[in-house]
């Protein structure tokens, strides 16, 4: 079988990787985008464990299938309405979130390999590294969604009541400061935890 385009090669490699993951139940995957920066950077590797959807919680980082791509993002909220369930997901570096179906989730990220060092997300070190991006997502968005014609559609959330007055006057500045503070604190924590 001759593969002419890069897209065909990528598709075959992805299918082989999916088959291997389904067979073994866990797999190390290389991250190809910066959507989960600063916790997961480009070229970091993540360990994905196959788990049932019932074990997925808000704040978990999951691997899911979106069209022809495999995506690693954080679960913001699990919404249940009219016997229907959708998951709000977002990359830590992204400004928007979107909804996915539970059946698209392939597994949960349990470890990250950064610069040759493995950080298990269930360990104390991993939980400390994971907490700042999760807090940023919590304060940046509220879980506003509505159900329309069989699909959840999302609206941009408002800041918490304490920060509402800031949103009126300095939403862009606040978002920029929020990102800077989270990234600086994250890198300080990374230095502390990776050195020890």
mmCIF file of C-alpha atoms in Angstrom, residues 104-191:
data_model
loop_
_atom_site.group_PDB
_atom_site.id
_atom_site.type_symbol
_atom_site.label_atom_id
_atom_site.label_comp_id
_atom_site.label_asym_id
_atom_site.label_seq_id
_atom_site.Cartn_x
_atom_site.Cartn_y
_atom_site.Cartn_z
ATOM 1 C CA UNK A 104 -15.361 10.294 22.518
ATOM 2 C CA UNK A 105 -13.152 10.022 25.637
ATOM 3 C CA UNK A 106 -10.437 7.416 25.140
ATOM 4 C CA UNK A 107 -8.580 7.687 28.443
ATOM 5 C CA UNK A 108 -7.218 9.761 31.302
ATOM 6 C CA UNK A 109 -3.724 11.253 31.481
ATOM 7 C CA UNK A 110 -1.968 9.828 34.550
ATOM 8 C CA UNK A 111 1.655 10.883 33.970
ATOM 9 C CA UNK A 112 3.667 13.437 32.011
ATOM 10 C CA UNK A 113 7.251 13.061 30.807
ATOM 11 C CA UNK A 114 8.879 16.510 30.802
ATOM 12 C CA UNK A 115 12.518 16.831 29.762
ATOM 13 C CA UNK A 116 13.242 13.208 30.604
ATOM 14 C CA UNK A 117 11.532 13.266 34.011
ATOM 15 C CA UNK A 118 8.240 11.554 34.704
ATOM 16 C CA UNK A 119 5.654 13.309 36.860
ATOM 17 C CA UNK A 120 2.705 11.194 37.990
ATOM 18 C CA UNK A 121 -0.395 13.373 38.273
ATOM 19 C CA UNK A 122 -1.750 11.387 41.239
ATOM 20 C CA UNK A 123 1.402 12.039 43.306
ATOM 21 C CA UNK A 124 1.771 15.087 45.563
ATOM 22 C CA UNK A 125 4.172 16.671 43.065
ATOM 23 C CA UNK A 126 1.757 16.090 40.193
ATOM 24 C CA UNK A 127 -1.225 17.443 42.118
ATOM 25 C CA UNK A 128 0.705 20.606 43.000
ATOM 26 C CA UNK A 129 1.711 21.117 39.356
ATOM 27 C CA UNK A 130 -1.851 20.500 38.185
ATOM 28 C CA UNK A 131 -3.633 22.783 40.659
ATOM 29 C CA UNK A 132 -2.740 26.222 39.216
ATOM 30 C CA UNK A 133 -4.055 25.631 35.690
ATOM 31 C CA UNK A 134 -7.201 24.060 37.167
ATOM 32 C CA UNK A 135 -7.771 27.113 39.396
ATOM 33 C CA UNK A 136 -7.283 29.430 36.423
ATOM 34 C CA UNK A 137 -9.960 27.566 34.494
ATOM 35 C CA UNK A 138 -12.319 27.694 37.472
ATOM 36 C CA UNK A 139 -12.048 31.472 37.869
ATOM 37 C CA UNK A 140 -12.048 32.278 34.156
ATOM 38 C CA UNK A 141 -15.292 30.559 33.265
ATOM 39 C CA UNK A 142 -18.635 29.635 34.702
ATOM 40 C CA UNK A 143 -20.362 26.573 33.389
ATOM 41 C CA UNK A 144 -22.987 28.312 31.246
ATOM 42 C CA UNK A 145 -24.540 26.069 28.651
ATOM 43 C CA UNK A 146 -27.902 25.537 27.138
ATOM 44 C CA UNK A 147 -29.458 22.667 25.336
ATOM 45 C CA UNK A 148 -30.749 23.471 21.865
ATOM 46 C CA UNK A 149 -31.906 21.081 19.133
ATOM 47 C CA UNK A 150 -30.119 18.096 20.627
ATOM 48 C CA UNK A 151 -26.743 19.825 21.038
ATOM 49 C CA UNK A 152 -25.249 21.772 23.910
ATOM 50 C CA UNK A 153 -23.995 25.154 22.820
ATOM 51 C CA UNK A 154 -21.668 27.167 24.996
ATOM 52 C CA UNK A 155 -21.540 30.845 25.788
ATOM 53 C CA UNK A 156 -18.595 32.803 27.111
ATOM 54 C CA UNK A 157 -18.810 32.749 30.895
ATOM 55 C CA UNK A 158 -18.560 35.673 33.304
ATOM 56 C CA UNK A 159 -16.047 36.020 36.051
ATOM 57 C CA UNK A 160 -17.065 35.161 39.595
ATOM 58 C CA UNK A 161 -19.083 37.756 41.545
ATOM 59 C CA UNK A 162 -15.996 39.008 43.351
ATOM 60 C CA UNK A 163 -14.306 39.764 40.030
ATOM 61 C CA UNK A 164 -17.329 41.012 38.075
ATOM 62 C CA UNK A 165 -16.486 44.699 38.482
ATOM 63 C CA UNK A 166 -12.990 44.021 37.155
ATOM 64 C CA UNK A 167 -14.427 42.388 34.054
ATOM 65 C CA UNK A 168 -16.313 45.557 33.146
ATOM 66 C CA UNK A 169 -13.224 47.738 33.264
ATOM 67 C CA UNK A 170 -10.247 45.554 32.578
ATOM 68 C CA UNK A 171 -11.222 42.162 31.185
ATOM 69 C CA UNK A 172 -8.375 41.980 28.673
ATOM 70 C CA UNK A 173 -5.798 43.225 31.172
ATOM 71 C CA UNK A 174 -7.109 40.834 33.810
ATOM 72 C CA UNK A 175 -6.947 37.881 31.428
ATOM 73 C CA UNK A 176 -3.378 38.776 30.484
ATOM 74 C CA UNK A 177 -2.355 39.221 34.143
ATOM 75 C CA UNK A 178 -4.085 35.952 35.025
ATOM 76 C CA UNK A 179 -2.086 34.081 32.388
ATOM 77 C CA UNK A 180 1.189 35.723 33.380
ATOM 78 C CA UNK A 181 0.719 35.026 37.096
ATOM 79 C CA UNK A 182 -0.266 31.405 36.464
ATOM 80 C CA UNK A 183 2.702 30.818 34.159
ATOM 81 C CA UNK A 184 5.211 32.466 36.512
ATOM 82 C CA UNK A 185 3.923 30.535 39.533
ATOM 83 C CA UNK A 186 3.808 27.343 37.499
ATOM 84 C CA UNK A 187 7.423 27.690 36.383
ATOM 85 C CA UNK A 188 8.534 28.477 39.948
ATOM 86 C CA UNK A 189 6.742 25.338 41.150
ATOM 87 C CA UNK A 190 8.232 23.322 38.292
ATOM 88 C CA UNK A 191 11.746 24.438 39.254
#
